[in-house]
Tab-separated table of C-alpha atoms in Angstrom:
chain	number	residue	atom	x	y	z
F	1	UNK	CA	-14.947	22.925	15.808
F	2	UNK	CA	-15.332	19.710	14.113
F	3	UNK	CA	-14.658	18.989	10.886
F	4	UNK	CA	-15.942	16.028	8.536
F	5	UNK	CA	-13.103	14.375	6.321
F	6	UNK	CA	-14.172	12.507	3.405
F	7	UNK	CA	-11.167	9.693	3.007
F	8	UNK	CA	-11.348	8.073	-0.252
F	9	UNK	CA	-10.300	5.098	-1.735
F	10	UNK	CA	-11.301	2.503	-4.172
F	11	UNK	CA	-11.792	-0.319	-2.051
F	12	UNK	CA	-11.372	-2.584	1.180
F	13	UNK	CA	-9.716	-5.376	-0.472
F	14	UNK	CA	-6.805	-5.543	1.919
F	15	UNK	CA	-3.622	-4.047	0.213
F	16	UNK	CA	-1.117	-1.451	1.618
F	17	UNK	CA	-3.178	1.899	0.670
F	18	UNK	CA	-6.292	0.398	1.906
F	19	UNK	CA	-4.678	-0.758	5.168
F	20	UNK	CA	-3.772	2.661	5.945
F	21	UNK	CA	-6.624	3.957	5.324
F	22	UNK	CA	-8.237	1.955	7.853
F	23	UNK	CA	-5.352	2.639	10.263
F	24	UNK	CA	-6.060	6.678	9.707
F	25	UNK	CA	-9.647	6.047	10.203
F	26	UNK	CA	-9.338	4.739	13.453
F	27	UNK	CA	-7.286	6.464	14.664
F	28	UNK	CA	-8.157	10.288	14.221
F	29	UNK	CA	-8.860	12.459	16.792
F	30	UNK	CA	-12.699	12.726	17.365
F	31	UNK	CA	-13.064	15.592	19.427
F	32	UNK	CA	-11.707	17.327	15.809
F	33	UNK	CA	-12.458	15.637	13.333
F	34	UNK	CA	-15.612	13.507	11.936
F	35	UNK	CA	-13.993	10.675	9.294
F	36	UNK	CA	-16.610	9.307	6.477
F	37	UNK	CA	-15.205	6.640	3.892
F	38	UNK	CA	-15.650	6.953	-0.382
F	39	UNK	CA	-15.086	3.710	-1.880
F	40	UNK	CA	-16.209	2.641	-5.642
F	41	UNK	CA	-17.485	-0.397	-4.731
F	42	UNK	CA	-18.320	-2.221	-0.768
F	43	UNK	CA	-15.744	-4.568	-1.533
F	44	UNK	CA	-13.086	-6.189	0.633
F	45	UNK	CA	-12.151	-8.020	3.930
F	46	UNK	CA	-11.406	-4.902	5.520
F	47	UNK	CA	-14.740	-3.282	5.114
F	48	UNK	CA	-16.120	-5.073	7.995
F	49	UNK	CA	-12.982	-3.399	10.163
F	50	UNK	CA	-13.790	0.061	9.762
F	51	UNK	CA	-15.165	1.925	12.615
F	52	UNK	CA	-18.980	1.832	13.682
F	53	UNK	CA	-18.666	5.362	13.946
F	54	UNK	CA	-17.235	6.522	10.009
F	55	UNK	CA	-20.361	6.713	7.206
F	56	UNK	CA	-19.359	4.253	4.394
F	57	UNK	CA	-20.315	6.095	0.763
F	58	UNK	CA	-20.193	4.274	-2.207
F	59	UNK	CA	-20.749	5.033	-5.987
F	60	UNK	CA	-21.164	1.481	-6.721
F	61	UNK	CA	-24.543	2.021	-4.635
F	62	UNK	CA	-26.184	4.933	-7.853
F	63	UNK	CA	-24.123	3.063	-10.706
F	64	UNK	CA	-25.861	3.069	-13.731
F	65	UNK	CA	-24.720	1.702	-17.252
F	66	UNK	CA	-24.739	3.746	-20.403
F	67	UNK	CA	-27.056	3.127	-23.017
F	68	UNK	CA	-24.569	3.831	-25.171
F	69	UNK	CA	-20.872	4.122	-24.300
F	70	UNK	CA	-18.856	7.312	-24.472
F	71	UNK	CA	-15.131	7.199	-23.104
F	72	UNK	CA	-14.890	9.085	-19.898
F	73	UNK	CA	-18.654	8.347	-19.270
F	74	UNK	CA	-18.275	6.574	-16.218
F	75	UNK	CA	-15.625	8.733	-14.663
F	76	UNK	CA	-18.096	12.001	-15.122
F	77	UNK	CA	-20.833	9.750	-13.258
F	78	UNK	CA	-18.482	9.705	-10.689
F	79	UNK	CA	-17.448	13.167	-10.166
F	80	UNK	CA	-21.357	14.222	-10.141
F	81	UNK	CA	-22.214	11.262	-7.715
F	82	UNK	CA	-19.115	13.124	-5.369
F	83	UNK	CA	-20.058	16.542	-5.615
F	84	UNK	CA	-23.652	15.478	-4.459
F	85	UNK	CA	-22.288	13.936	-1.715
F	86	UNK	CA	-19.809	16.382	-0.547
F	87	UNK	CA	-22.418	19.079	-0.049
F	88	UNK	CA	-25.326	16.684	1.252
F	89	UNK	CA	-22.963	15.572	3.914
F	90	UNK	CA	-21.320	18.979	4.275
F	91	UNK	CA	-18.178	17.688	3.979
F	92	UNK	CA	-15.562	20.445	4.695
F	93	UNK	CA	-11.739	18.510	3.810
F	94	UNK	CA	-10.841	15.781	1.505
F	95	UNK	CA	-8.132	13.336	1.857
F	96	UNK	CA	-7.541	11.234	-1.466
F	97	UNK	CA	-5.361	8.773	-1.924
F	98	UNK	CA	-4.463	6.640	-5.139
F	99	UNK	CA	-4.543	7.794	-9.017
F	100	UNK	CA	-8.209	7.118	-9.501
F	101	UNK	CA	-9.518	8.684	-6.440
F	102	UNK	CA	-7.499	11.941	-6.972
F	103	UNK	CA	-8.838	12.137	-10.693
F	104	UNK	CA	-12.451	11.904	-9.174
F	105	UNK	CA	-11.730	14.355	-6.449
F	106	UNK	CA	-10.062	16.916	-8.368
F	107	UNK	CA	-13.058	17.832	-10.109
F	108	UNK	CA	-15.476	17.449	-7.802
F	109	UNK	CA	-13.716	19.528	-4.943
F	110	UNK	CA	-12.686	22.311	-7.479
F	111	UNK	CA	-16.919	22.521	-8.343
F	112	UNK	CA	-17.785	22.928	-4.615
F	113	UNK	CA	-14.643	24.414	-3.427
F	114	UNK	CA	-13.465	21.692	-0.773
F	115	UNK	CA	-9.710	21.949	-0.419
F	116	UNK	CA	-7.966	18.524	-0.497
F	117	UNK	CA	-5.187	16.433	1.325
F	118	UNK	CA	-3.760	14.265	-1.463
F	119	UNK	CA	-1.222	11.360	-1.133
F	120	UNK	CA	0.971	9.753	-3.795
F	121	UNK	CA	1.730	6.114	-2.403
F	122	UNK	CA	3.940	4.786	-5.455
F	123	UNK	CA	6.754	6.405	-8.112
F	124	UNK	CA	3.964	7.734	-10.782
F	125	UNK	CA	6.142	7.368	-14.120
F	126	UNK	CA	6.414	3.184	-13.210
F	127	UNK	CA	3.028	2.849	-11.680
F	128	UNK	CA	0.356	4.835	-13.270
F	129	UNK	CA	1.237	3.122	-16.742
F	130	UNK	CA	0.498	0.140	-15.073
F	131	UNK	CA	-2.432	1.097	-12.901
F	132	UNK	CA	-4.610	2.948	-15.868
F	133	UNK	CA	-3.780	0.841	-18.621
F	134	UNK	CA	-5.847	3.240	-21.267
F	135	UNK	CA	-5.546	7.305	-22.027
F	136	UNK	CA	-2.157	7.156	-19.907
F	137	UNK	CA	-1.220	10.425	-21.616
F	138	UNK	CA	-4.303	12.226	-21.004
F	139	UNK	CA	-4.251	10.943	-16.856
F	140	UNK	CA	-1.227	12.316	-16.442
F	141	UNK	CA	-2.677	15.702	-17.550
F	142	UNK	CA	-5.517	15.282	-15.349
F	143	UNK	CA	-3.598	14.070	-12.125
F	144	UNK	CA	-1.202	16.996	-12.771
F	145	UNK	CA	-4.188	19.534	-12.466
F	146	UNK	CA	-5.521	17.990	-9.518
F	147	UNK	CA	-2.623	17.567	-7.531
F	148	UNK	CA	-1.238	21.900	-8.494
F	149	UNK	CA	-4.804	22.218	-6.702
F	150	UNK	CA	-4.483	20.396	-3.737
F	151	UNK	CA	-3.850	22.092	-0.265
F	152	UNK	CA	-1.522	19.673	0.248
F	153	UNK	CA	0.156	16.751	-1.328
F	154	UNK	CA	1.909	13.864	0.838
F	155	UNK	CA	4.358	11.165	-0.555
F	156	UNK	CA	4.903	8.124	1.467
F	157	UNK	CA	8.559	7.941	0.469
F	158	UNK	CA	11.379	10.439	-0.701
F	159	UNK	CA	11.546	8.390	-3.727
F	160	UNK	CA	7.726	9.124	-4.711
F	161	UNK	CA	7.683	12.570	-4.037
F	162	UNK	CA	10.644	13.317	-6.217
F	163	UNK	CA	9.262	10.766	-8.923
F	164	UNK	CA	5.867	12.670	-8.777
F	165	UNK	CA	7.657	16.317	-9.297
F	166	UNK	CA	9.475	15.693	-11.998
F	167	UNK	CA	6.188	13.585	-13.492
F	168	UNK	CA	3.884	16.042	-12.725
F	169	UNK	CA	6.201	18.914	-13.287
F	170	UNK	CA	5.332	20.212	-9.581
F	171	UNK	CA	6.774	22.373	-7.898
F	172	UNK	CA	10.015	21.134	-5.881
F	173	UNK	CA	8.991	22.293	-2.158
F	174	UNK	CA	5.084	20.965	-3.199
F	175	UNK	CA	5.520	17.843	-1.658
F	176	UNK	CA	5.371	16.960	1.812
F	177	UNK	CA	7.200	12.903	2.921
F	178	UNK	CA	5.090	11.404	5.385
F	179	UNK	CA	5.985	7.935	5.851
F	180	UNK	CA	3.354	5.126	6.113
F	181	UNK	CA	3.184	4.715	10.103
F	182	UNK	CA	2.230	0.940	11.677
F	183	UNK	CA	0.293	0.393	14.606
F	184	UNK	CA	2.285	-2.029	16.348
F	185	UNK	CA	0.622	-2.745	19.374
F	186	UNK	CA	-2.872	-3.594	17.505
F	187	UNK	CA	-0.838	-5.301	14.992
F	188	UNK	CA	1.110	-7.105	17.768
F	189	UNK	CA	-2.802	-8.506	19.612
F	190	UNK	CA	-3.877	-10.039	16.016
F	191	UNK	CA	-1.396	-12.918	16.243
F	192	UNK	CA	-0.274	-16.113	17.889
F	193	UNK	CA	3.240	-17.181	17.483
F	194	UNK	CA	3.718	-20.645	17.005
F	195	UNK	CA	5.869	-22.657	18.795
F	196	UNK	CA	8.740	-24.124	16.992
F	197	UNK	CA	11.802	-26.459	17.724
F	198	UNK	CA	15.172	-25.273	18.213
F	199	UNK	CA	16.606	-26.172	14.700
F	200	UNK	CA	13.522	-25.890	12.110
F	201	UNK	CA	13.880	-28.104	9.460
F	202	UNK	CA	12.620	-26.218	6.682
F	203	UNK	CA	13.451	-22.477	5.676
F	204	UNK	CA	9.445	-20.611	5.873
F	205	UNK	CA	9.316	-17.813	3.808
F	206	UNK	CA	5.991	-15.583	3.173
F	207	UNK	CA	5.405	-12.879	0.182
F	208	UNK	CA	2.344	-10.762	0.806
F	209	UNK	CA	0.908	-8.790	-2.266
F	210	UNK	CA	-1.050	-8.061	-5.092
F	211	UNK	CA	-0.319	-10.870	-7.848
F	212	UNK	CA	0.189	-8.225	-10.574
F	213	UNK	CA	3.678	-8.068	-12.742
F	214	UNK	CA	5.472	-4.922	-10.543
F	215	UNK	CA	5.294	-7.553	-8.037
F	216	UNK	CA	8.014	-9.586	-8.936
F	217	UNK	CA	6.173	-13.125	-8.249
F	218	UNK	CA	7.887	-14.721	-11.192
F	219	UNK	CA	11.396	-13.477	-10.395
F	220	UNK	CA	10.742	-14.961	-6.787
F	221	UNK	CA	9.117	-18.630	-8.187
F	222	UNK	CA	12.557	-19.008	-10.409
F	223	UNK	CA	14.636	-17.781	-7.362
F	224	UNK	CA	13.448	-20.472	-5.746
F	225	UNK	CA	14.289	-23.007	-7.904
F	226	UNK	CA	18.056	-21.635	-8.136
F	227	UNK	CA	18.021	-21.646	-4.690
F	228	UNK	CA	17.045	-25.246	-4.416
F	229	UNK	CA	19.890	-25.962	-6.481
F	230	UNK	CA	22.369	-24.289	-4.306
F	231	UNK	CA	21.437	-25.663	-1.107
F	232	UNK	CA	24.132	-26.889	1.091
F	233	UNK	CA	22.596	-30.466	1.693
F	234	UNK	CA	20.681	-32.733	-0.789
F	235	UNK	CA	17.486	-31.830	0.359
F	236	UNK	CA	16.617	-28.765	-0.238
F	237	UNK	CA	13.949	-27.281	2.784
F	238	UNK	CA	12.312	-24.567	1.842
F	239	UNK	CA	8.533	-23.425	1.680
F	240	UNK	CA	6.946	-20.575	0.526
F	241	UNK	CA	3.714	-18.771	1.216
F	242	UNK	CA	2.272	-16.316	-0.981
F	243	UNK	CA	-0.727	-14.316	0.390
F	244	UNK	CA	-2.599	-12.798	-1.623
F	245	UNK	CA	-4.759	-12.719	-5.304
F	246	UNK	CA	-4.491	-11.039	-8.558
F	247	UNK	CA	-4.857	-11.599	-12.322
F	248	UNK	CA	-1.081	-13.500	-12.467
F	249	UNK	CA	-2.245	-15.957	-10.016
F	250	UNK	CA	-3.184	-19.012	-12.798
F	251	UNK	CA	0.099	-18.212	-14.469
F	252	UNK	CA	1.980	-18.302	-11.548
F	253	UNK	CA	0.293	-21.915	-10.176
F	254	UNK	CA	1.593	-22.919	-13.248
F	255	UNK	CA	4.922	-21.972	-13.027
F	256	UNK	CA	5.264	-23.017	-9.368
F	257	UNK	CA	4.266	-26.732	-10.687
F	258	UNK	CA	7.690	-26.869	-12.925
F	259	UNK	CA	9.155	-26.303	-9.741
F	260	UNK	CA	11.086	-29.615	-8.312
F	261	UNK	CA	9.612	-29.650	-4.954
F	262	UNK	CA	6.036	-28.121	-6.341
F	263	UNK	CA	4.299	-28.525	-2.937
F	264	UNK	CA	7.241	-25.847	-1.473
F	265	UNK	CA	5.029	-23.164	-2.569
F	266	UNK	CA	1.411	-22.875	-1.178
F	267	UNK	CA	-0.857	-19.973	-2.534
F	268	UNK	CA	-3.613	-18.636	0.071
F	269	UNK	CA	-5.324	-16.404	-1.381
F	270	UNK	CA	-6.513	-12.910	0.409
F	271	UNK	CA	-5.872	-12.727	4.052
F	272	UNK	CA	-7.729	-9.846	6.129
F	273	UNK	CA	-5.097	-10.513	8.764
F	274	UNK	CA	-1.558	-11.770	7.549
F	275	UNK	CA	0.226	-10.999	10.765
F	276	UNK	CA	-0.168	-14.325	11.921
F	277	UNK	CA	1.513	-15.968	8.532
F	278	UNK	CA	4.624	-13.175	8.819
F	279	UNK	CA	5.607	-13.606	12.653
F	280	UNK	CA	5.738	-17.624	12.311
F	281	UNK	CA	8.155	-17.184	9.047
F	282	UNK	CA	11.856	-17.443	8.636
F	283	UNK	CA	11.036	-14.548	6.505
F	284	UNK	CA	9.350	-12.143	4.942
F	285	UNK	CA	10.356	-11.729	1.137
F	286	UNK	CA	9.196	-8.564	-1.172
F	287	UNK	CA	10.217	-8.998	-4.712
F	288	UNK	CA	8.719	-6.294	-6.044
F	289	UNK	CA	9.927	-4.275	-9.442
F	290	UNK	CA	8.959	-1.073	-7.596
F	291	UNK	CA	7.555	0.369	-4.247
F	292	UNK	CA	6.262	3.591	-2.676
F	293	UNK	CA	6.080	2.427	1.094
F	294	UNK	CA	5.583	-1.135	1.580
F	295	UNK	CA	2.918	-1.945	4.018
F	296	UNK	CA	3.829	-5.282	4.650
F	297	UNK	CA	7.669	-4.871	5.089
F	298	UNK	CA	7.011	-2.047	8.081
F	299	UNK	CA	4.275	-4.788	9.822
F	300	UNK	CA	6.986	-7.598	9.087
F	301	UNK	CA	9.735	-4.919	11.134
F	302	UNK	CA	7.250	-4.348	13.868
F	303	UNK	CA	6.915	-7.853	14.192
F	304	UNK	CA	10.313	-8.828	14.608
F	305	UNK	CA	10.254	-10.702	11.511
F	306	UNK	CA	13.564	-10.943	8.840
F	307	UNK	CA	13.068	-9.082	5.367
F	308	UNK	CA	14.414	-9.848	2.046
F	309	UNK	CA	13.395	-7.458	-0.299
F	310	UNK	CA	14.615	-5.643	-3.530
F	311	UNK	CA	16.108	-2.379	-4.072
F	312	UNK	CA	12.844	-1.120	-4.986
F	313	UNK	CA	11.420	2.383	-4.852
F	314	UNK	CA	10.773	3.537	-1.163
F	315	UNK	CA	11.613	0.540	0.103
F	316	UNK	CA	15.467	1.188	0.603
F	317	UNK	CA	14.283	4.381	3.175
F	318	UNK	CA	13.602	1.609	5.201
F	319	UNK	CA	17.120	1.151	6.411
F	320	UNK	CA	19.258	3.958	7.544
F	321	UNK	CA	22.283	4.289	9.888
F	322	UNK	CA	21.821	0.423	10.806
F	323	UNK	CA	20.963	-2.369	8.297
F	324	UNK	CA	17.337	-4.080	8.943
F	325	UNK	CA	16.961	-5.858	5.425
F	326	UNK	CA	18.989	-8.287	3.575
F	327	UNK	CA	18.784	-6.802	-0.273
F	328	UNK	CA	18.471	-8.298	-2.989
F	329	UNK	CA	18.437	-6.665	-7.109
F	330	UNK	CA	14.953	-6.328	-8.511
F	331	UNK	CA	13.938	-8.360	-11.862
F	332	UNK	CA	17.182	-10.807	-10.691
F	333	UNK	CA	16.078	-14.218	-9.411
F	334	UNK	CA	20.072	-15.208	-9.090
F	335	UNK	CA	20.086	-12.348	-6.968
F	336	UNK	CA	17.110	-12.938	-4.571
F	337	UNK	CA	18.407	-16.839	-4.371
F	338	UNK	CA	21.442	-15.659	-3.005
F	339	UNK	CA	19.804	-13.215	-0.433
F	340	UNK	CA	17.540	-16.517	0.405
F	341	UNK	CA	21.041	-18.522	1.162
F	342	UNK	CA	22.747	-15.904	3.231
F	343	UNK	CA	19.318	-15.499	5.188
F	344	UNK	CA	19.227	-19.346	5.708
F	345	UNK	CA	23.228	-19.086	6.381
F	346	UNK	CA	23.987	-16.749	8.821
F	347	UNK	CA	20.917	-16.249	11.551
F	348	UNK	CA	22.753	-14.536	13.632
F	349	UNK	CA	22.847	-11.326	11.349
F	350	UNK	CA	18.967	-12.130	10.566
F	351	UNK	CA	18.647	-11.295	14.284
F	352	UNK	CA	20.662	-8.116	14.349
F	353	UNK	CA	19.047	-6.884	11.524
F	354	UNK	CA	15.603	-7.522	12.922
F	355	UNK	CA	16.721	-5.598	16.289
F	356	UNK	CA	17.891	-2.682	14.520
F	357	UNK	CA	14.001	-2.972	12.157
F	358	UNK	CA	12.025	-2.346	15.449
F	359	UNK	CA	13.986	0.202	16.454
F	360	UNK	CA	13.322	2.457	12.853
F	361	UNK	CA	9.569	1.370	13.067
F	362	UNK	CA	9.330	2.438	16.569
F	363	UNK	CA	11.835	6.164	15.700
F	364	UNK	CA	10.249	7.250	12.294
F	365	UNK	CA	6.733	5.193	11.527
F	366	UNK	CA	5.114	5.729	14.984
F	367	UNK	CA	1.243	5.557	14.381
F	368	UNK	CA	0.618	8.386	16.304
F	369	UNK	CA	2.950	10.879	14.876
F	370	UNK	CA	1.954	10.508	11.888
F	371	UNK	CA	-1.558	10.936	12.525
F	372	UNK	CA	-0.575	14.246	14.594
F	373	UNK	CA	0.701	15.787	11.257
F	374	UNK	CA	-2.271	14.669	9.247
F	375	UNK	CA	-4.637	16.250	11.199
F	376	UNK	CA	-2.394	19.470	11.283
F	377	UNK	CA	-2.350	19.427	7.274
F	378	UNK	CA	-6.067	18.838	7.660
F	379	UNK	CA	-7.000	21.437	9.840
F	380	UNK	CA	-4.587	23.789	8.216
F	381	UNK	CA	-6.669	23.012	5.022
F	382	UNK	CA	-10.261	24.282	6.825
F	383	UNK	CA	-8.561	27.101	8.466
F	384	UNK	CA	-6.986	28.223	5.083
F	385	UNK	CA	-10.140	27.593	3.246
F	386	UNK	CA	-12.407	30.185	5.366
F	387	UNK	CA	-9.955	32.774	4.859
C-alpha cells in the first residue's frame, strides 16, 4: 500500500529545515510512500529543486485579506485551507516540521483525524521567543497541544528534545533523536574545488546562515577585528564570506565598514548551492547563540572542510569520542578570535580534526538511515491509525 505524506514547511528559501526537507523528499521510498509539499508561500531557491514527481500546495495560492482584522484571523484561514486539502488529496500521514507549521497542523489533523510525524529542529524556550515574536505565551499552549497529539515527535539533537520536554511539559520517553542526515555524495557532485597554491596567503573563512540575532554575526564581525589585531605578522590576511540574507544584514554592512581591512568581509547574499563557497575555505565558522542541528556544519564535515563553531545547542553532538571542531564560547568575540588563530596556527590539527568529521558524518548522519526510520515512524503512524 501506498501512502501520501503531506511534508510541510513554510518555505524554500534555502535554510537548514528547508534543506532537509528537500533531502527527505527525494529521497523516500516510492514504492511506499507518495510525498506532496505544504508551503505558505512558493518562495525560495530551492523550490525549483524539488522533485517533478511531489505536488507543491500552497496557502499563499487562496490568501485572502481581512476586511477587518481580528488576531488569529489569518492562522484560522490556514487551518481551513489544510483541512480542505488533506481530504481532497486524501492525504493519509503528516510530517510537520517548524513552530508555525505544527500550530497549523495540529488543528487541522485533529478535525480530519490524520495522525502526524512532528519534528522540533531548535531548543524551543531560546527559539520560539524569537521565531513568534507576538502571543509567545499563548503558542506555547498551542504547540504543547499539538505536539501531546502527535504520533510521533522527532528532535534533531539530544539537546532539543530535552529542551522541548521540559518546555512543553512532555512526557520524558515522548521524544524520539533523529539526527539531521547529509547526502554526501549529491552534496559532493555540486562543487568544484579550486585549485590553490601550497602556502595561501590569506586565511578564507565562510559563515552560512540566516542574518537574524541567534546567529551571532556581530560577535563574529568584532572577532574579526580582534583577530586582526593579534595576527602574528603586520598584515593581517584574512577574508570572510557570509552567505546568506536576513533583516540584520544593513546593520551588519555597517559594522563590517568600521572594520580596518573593510573589504575582508564580502556579503553574498542567498546561495541555492553553498557547497562550492565551503570546500574552497580555510573554514567554515558558525557563531551562532544557539542551534538544534546545524545544516551547514554536517555539509562542511562531509566536505572535508575545518569548523569553528560555538558551544551552541546541538551543535556540540557533533563531536564525540574524537574531536572534529575547534570550539569556541558563544556571545564571546575574544573567544572566536582565538579559535580563528589556533585554526590559522596549527593546520595540522585542522586536518585531523577534519578526518575524524567524515568519519561521524559517514557513522551517525548517513542519508539513508535516517530516511529508513522515517518511513518506519511513518508507516507505523498509518498502520496505528486504521486500528
Amino acid at each position: 500500500m501506498i501512502h501520501r505524506v503531506l511534508f510541510m514547511i513554510s518555505s524554500m528559501r534555502g535554510g537548514g529545515s528547508e534543506r532537509q526537507t528537500l533531502m527527505l523528499l527525494k529521497h523516500l521510498d516510492r514504492s511506499r510512500f507518495l510525498p506532496h509539499l505544504y508551503v505558505m508561500e512558493r518562495a525560495g531557491d530551492l523550490l525549483c529543486q524539488v522533485p517533478a514527481d511531489v505536488p507543491i500546495h500552497s496557502f499563499e495560492d487562496v490568501r485572502k485579506e481581512p476586511m477587518v482584522y481580528l488576531p488569529g484571523g489569518m492562522m484560522r484561514q490556514q487551518i481551513r485551507h489544510l483541512q480542505e486539502l488533506l481530504s481532497n488529496e486524501s492525504i493519509d500521514v503528516i510530517y510537520d516540521r517548524t513552530f508555525h507549521m505544527t500550530m497549523i497542523a495540529g488543528p487541522a489533523s485533529r478535525q480530519r483525524k490524520i495522525p502526524r510525524i512532528s519534528t522540533i529542529v531548535s531548543p524551543p524556550e531560546l527559539a520560539l521567543p524569537l521565531v513568534e515574536k507576538r502571543f509567545v505565551r499563548m503558542k506555547r499552549h498551542r504547540l504543547a497541544k499539538a505536539y501531546k497529539a502527535s504520533r510521533q515527535i522527532i528532535a534533531v539533537s539530544k539537546i532539543a528534545a530535552d529542551s522541548a520536554t521540559n518546555f512543553y511539559q512532555l512526557p520524558s520517553n515522548s521524544i524520539t533523536v533523529l539526527p539531521n542526515p547529509v547526502d554526501t555524495d549529491a552534496l559532493r557532485q555540486t562543487i568544484e574545488q579550486e585549485q590553490r597554491p601550497e602556502t595561501a596567503p590569506t586565511l578564507k573563512l565562510v559563515c552560512v546562515g540566516r542574518m537574524t540575532e541567534e546567529k551571532g554575526h556581530r560577535d563574529l564581525l568584532d572577532a574579526i577585528v580582534i583577530a586582526q589585531a593579534n595576527w602574528p605578522n603586520a598584515n593581517p590576511a584574512i577574508q570572510l564570506r557570509l552567505i546568506g540574507d536576513g533583516p540584520l544584514r544593513t546593520d551588519l554592512e555597517l559594522q563590517a565598514r568600521e572594520i580596518r581591512k573593510p573589504h575582508s568581509v564580502e556579503f553574498s547574499g542567498t546561495l541555492s548551492n553553498v557547497g562550492p563557497s565551503i570546500i574552497n575555505s580555510d573554514a567554515l565558522i558558525l557563531p551562532s547563540l544557539f542551534e538544534g542541528m546545524p545544516n551547514v556544519v554536517l555539509e562542511a564535515m562531509a566536505l572535508g572542510t575545518p569548523v569553528i563553531a560555538t558551544r551552541a545547542g546541538g551543535t556540540i553532538e557533533l563531536e564525540r569520542e574524537e574531536p572534529t571542531i575547534l570550539w569556541a564560547d558563544p556571545r564571546n568575540p575574544t573567544s572566536l578570535a582565538k579559535a580563528i588563530l589556533a585554526l590559522a596556527s596549527d593546520p595540522k590539527s585542522a586536518a585531523r580534526r577534519t578526518q575524524a568529521a567524515t568519519r561521524l558524518i559517514t557513522e551517525h548522519h548517513n542519508i539513508e538511515t535516517t530516511c529508513h526510520h522515517l518511513e518506519h515512524y511513518l508507516t507505523a503512524a498509518c498502520v496505528n491509525d486504521r486500528k
